[in-house]
Amino acid sequence: MTLGLVPYLFMDGNAREAISFYEQVLGARTEFVQAFEAMPANPDFPLPEEAKGLIAHAMLSIGESTLMLSDSFPGNPPQQGNQVTLCIMSKDKERSRTVFEALQQGGQVQMPLQETFFSPAYGTLTDKFGVTFHISTEAPQP
């Protein structure tokens, strides 16, 4: 079996919204979604009412990549930070622009999409869920 690395995002009660958003702007396909309430009951650890509709685990396919996410359990909110960022690679400058413009809705741009020495279209932003993305277009090969 090949070893793989899959980013996993912990959301603060808005995983369903994030899934829908990533389906829309990234063309993600939802492969699997399970709410906490669908998990087997454990009498020693009863599920709080506020957890029942939250997402315990979801897996999305985006192009040739996989993204996993879930809501954090009530009382254990995620810590936002920039230790992990996601880089979306494209061979098409216009596709990069479309993705960048869609992800910036409700978010904050750190570096506008622009030509750099390593990419014909590169930029960074944090989306409305606090996830930082690098959008990078592959440079044409000579």
PDB file of C-alpha atoms in Angstrom:
ATOM      1  CA  MET A   1       0.000   0.000   0.000  1.00  0.00           C
ATOM      2  CA  THR A   2       1.214   3.491  -0.837  1.00  0.00           C
ATOM      3  CA  LEU A   3       1.578   5.961   1.984  1.00  0.00           C
ATOM      4  CA  GLY A   4      -0.571   9.071   1.594  1.00  0.00           C
ATOM      5  CA  LEU A   5      -1.086  12.372   3.348  1.00  0.00           C
ATOM      6  CA  VAL A   6      -4.613  13.784   3.583  1.00  0.00           C
ATOM      7  CA  PRO A   7      -5.457  17.168   5.125  1.00  0.00           C
ATOM      8  CA  TYR A   8      -8.124  16.992   7.842  1.00  0.00           C
ATOM      9  CA  LEU A   9      -9.988  20.141   8.857  1.00  0.00           C
ATOM     10  CA  PHE A  10     -11.777  20.576  12.184  1.00  0.00           C
ATOM     11  CA  MET A  11     -14.685  22.978  11.878  1.00  0.00           C
ATOM     12  CA  ASP A  12     -16.554  24.848  14.591  1.00  0.00           C
ATOM     13  CA  GLY A  13     -20.082  23.549  13.967  1.00  0.00           C
ATOM     14  CA  ASN A  14     -20.197  24.581  10.307  1.00  0.00           C
ATOM     15  CA  ALA A  15     -18.864  21.474   8.545  1.00  0.00           C
ATOM     16  CA  ARG A  16     -22.060  21.030   6.494  1.00  0.00           C
ATOM     17  CA  GLU A  17     -21.754  24.606   5.244  1.00  0.00           C
ATOM     18  CA  ALA A  18     -18.060  24.080   4.439  1.00  0.00           C
ATOM     19  CA  ILE A  19     -18.834  20.881   2.510  1.00  0.00           C
ATOM     20  CA  SER A  20     -21.442  22.680   0.429  1.00  0.00           C
ATOM     21  CA  PHE A  21     -19.105  25.620  -0.158  1.00  0.00           C
ATOM     22  CA  TYR A  22     -16.201  23.398  -1.280  1.00  0.00           C
ATOM     23  CA  GLU A  23     -18.533  21.438  -3.559  1.00  0.00           C
ATOM     24  CA  GLN A  24     -19.535  24.718  -5.162  1.00  0.00           C
ATOM     25  CA  VAL A  25     -16.207  26.506  -5.494  1.00  0.00           C
ATOM     26  CA  LEU A  26     -13.783  23.569  -5.849  1.00  0.00           C
ATOM     27  CA  GLY A  27     -15.991  21.016  -7.579  1.00  0.00           C
ATOM     28  CA  ALA A  28     -15.577  18.689  -4.578  1.00  0.00           C
ATOM     29  CA  ARG A  29     -17.498  15.415  -4.533  1.00  0.00           C
ATOM     30  CA  THR A  30     -18.745  14.231  -1.158  1.00  0.00           C
ATOM     31  CA  GLU A  31     -17.691  10.599  -0.774  1.00  0.00           C
ATOM     32  CA  PHE A  32     -18.792  10.051   2.819  1.00  0.00           C
ATOM     33  CA  VAL A  33     -20.551  11.969   5.603  1.00  0.00           C
ATOM     34  CA  GLN A  34     -21.493  10.696   9.051  1.00  0.00           C
ATOM     35  CA  ALA A  35     -23.086  12.682  11.840  1.00  0.00           C
ATOM     36  CA  PHE A  36     -22.255  12.022  15.496  1.00  0.00           C
ATOM     37  CA  GLU A  37     -25.828  10.769  16.009  1.00  0.00           C
ATOM     38  CA  ALA A  38     -25.207   7.920  13.502  1.00  0.00           C
ATOM     39  CA  MET A  39     -22.424   6.481  15.632  1.00  0.00           C
ATOM     40  CA  PRO A  40     -23.204   3.523  17.912  1.00  0.00           C
ATOM     41  CA  ALA A  41     -24.558   4.605  21.286  1.00  0.00           C
ATOM     42  CA  ASN A  42     -22.262   4.295  24.281  1.00  0.00           C
ATOM     43  CA  PRO A  43     -24.081   4.289  27.658  1.00  0.00           C
ATOM     44  CA  ASP A  44     -20.843   5.319  29.403  1.00  0.00           C
ATOM     45  CA  PHE A  45     -20.548   8.375  27.169  1.00  0.00           C
ATOM     46  CA  PRO A  46     -24.017   9.645  26.190  1.00  0.00           C
ATOM     47  CA  LEU A  47     -24.099  11.944  23.200  1.00  0.00           C
ATOM     48  CA  PRO A  48     -25.036  15.513  24.133  1.00  0.00           C
ATOM     49  CA  GLU A  49     -28.074  16.885  22.315  1.00  0.00           C
ATOM     50  CA  GLU A  50     -26.022  19.680  20.698  1.00  0.00           C
ATOM     51  CA  ALA A  51     -23.702  17.117  19.040  1.00  0.00           C
ATOM     52  CA  LYS A  52     -26.382  15.074  17.281  1.00  0.00           C
ATOM     53  CA  GLY A  53     -26.560  17.054  14.029  1.00  0.00           C
ATOM     54  CA  LEU A  54     -22.844  17.768  13.821  1.00  0.00           C
ATOM     55  CA  ILE A  55     -20.531  16.014  11.374  1.00  0.00           C
ATOM     56  CA  ALA A  56     -18.308  13.373  12.958  1.00  0.00           C
ATOM     57  CA  HIS A  57     -16.461  12.541   9.723  1.00  0.00           C
ATOM     58  CA  ALA A  58     -16.617  13.564   6.068  1.00  0.00           C
ATOM     59  CA  MET A  59     -14.456  12.792   3.073  1.00  0.00           C
ATOM     60  CA  LEU A  60     -14.413  14.863  -0.108  1.00  0.00           C
ATOM     61  CA  SER A  61     -12.688  14.251  -3.417  1.00  0.00           C
ATOM     62  CA  ILE A  62     -11.249  17.336  -5.082  1.00  0.00           C
ATOM     63  CA  GLY A  63      -9.657  16.529  -8.398  1.00  0.00           C
ATOM     64  CA  GLU A  64      -7.134  13.807  -7.612  1.00  0.00           C
ATOM     65  CA  SER A  65      -6.973  14.745  -3.923  1.00  0.00           C
ATOM     66  CA  THR A  66      -8.865  13.912  -0.767  1.00  0.00           C
ATOM     67  CA  LEU A  67      -9.936  16.324   1.960  1.00  0.00           C
ATOM     68  CA  MET A  68     -11.370  15.142   5.257  1.00  0.00           C
ATOM     69  CA  LEU A  69     -13.238  17.272   7.752  1.00  0.00           C
ATOM     70  CA  SER A  70     -15.500  17.177  10.748  1.00  0.00           C
ATOM     71  CA  ASP A  71     -17.047  19.391  13.360  1.00  0.00           C
ATOM     72  CA  SER A  72     -15.183  19.477  16.624  1.00  0.00           C
ATOM     73  CA  PHE A  73     -17.036  17.936  19.524  1.00  0.00           C
ATOM     74  CA  PRO A  74     -19.074  20.414  21.618  1.00  0.00           C
ATOM     75  CA  GLY A  75     -16.961  21.923  24.375  1.00  0.00           C
ATOM     76  CA  ASN A  76     -13.751  21.252  22.436  1.00  0.00           C
ATOM     77  CA  PRO A  77     -13.572  24.046  19.829  1.00  0.00           C
ATOM     78  CA  PRO A  78     -10.850  23.965  17.169  1.00  0.00           C
ATOM     79  CA  GLN A  79      -7.885  26.262  17.552  1.00  0.00           C
ATOM     80  CA  GLN A  80      -7.526  28.452  14.482  1.00  0.00           C
ATOM     81  CA  GLY A  81      -4.070  29.133  13.187  1.00  0.00           C
ATOM     82  CA  ASN A  82      -1.862  28.931  10.177  1.00  0.00           C
ATOM     83  CA  GLN A  83       0.128  25.815  11.029  1.00  0.00           C
ATOM     84  CA  VAL A  84      -1.602  24.002   8.173  1.00  0.00           C
ATOM     85  CA  THR A  85      -2.500  25.561   4.850  1.00  0.00           C
ATOM     86  CA  LEU A  86      -3.829  24.009   1.672  1.00  0.00           C
ATOM     87  CA  CYS A  87      -2.272  24.597  -1.740  1.00  0.00           C
ATOM     88  CA  ILE A  88      -4.513  24.222  -4.772  1.00  0.00           C
ATOM     89  CA  MET A  89      -2.487  23.595  -7.928  1.00  0.00           C
ATOM     90  CA  SER A  90      -3.790  24.234 -11.418  1.00  0.00           C
ATOM     91  CA  LYS A  91      -2.309  24.187 -14.901  1.00  0.00           C
ATOM     92  CA  ASP A  92      -4.831  26.773 -16.050  1.00  0.00           C
ATOM     93  CA  LYS A  93      -4.463  30.439 -15.057  1.00  0.00           C
ATOM     94  CA  GLU A  94      -8.179  31.135 -15.534  1.00  0.00           C
ATOM     95  CA  ARG A  95      -9.159  28.148 -13.388  1.00  0.00           C
ATOM     96  CA  SER A  96      -6.844  29.487 -10.666  1.00  0.00           C
ATOM     97  CA  ARG A  97      -8.529  32.893 -10.929  1.00  0.00           C
ATOM     98  CA  THR A  98     -12.017  31.362 -10.702  1.00  0.00           C
ATOM     99  CA  VAL A  99     -11.099  29.319  -7.608  1.00  0.00           C
ATOM    100  CA  PHE A 100      -9.362  32.296  -5.955  1.00  0.00           C
ATOM    101  CA  GLU A 101     -12.321  34.606  -6.523  1.00  0.00           C
ATOM    102  CA  ALA A 102     -14.784  32.025  -5.210  1.00  0.00           C
ATOM    103  CA  LEU A 103     -12.777  31.185  -2.068  1.00  0.00           C
ATOM    104  CA  GLN A 104     -12.244  34.835  -1.146  1.00  0.00           C
ATOM    105  CA  GLN A 105     -16.010  35.381  -0.706  1.00  0.00           C
ATOM    106  CA  GLY A 106     -16.439  36.173   2.978  1.00  0.00           C
ATOM    107  CA  GLY A 107     -12.736  35.604   3.581  1.00  0.00           C
ATOM    108  CA  GLN A 108      -9.586  37.685   3.585  1.00  0.00           C
ATOM    109  CA  VAL A 109      -6.911  37.988   0.896  1.00  0.00           C
ATOM    110  CA  GLN A 110      -3.306  37.976   2.144  1.00  0.00           C
ATOM    111  CA  MET A 111      -1.719  38.180  -1.331  1.00  0.00           C
ATOM    112  CA  PRO A 112      -3.810  38.982  -4.403  1.00  0.00           C
ATOM    113  CA  LEU A 113      -3.612  36.532  -7.287  1.00  0.00           C
ATOM    114  CA  GLN A 114      -0.699  37.736  -9.401  1.00  0.00           C
ATOM    115  CA  GLU A 115       2.215  36.683 -11.548  1.00  0.00           C
ATOM    116  CA  THR A 116       5.312  35.718  -9.562  1.00  0.00           C
ATOM    117  CA  PHE A 117       8.743  34.454 -10.524  1.00  0.00           C
ATOM    118  CA  PHE A 118       7.534  30.864  -9.988  1.00  0.00           C
ATOM    119  CA  SER A 119       3.918  31.038 -11.170  1.00  0.00           C
ATOM    120  CA  PRO A 120       1.846  32.874 -13.782  1.00  0.00           C
ATOM    121  CA  ALA A 121      -0.928  33.240 -11.150  1.00  0.00           C
ATOM    122  CA  TYR A 122      -0.311  32.812  -7.419  1.00  0.00           C
ATOM    123  CA  GLY A 123      -2.082  34.203  -4.352  1.00  0.00           C
ATOM    124  CA  THR A 124      -3.021  33.403  -0.768  1.00  0.00           C
ATOM    125  CA  LEU A 125      -6.219  33.899   1.168  1.00  0.00           C
ATOM    126  CA  THR A 126      -8.065  32.713   4.220  1.00  0.00           C
ATOM    127  CA  ASP A 127     -11.616  31.601   3.470  1.00  0.00           C
ATOM    128  CA  LYS A 128     -14.681  32.343   5.579  1.00  0.00           C
ATOM    129  CA  PHE A 129     -14.014  29.192   7.636  1.00  0.00           C
ATOM    130  CA  GLY A 130     -10.521  30.309   8.690  1.00  0.00           C
ATOM    131  CA  VAL A 131      -8.740  27.909   6.288  1.00  0.00           C
ATOM    132  CA  THR A 132      -5.717  29.403   4.495  1.00  0.00           C
ATOM    133  CA  PHE A 133      -5.285  28.504   0.828  1.00  0.00           C
ATOM    134  CA  HIS A 134      -2.409  29.054  -1.565  1.00  0.00           C
ATOM    135  CA  ILE A 135      -3.652  29.110  -5.164  1.00  0.00           C
ATOM    136  CA  SER A 136      -0.814  28.313  -7.530  1.00  0.00           C
ATOM    137  CA  THR A 137      -0.712  27.936 -11.294  1.00  0.00           C
ATOM    138  CA  GLU A 138       2.007  25.707 -12.673  1.00  0.00           C
ATOM    139  CA  ALA A 139       4.515  27.558 -14.829  1.00  0.00           C
ATOM    140  CA  PRO A 140       4.640  26.351 -18.435  1.00  0.00           C
ATOM    141  CA  GLN A 141       7.584  24.101 -19.081  1.00  0.00           C
ATOM    142  CA  PRO A 142      10.016  25.167 -21.848  1.00  0.00           C
TER     143      PRO A 142
END
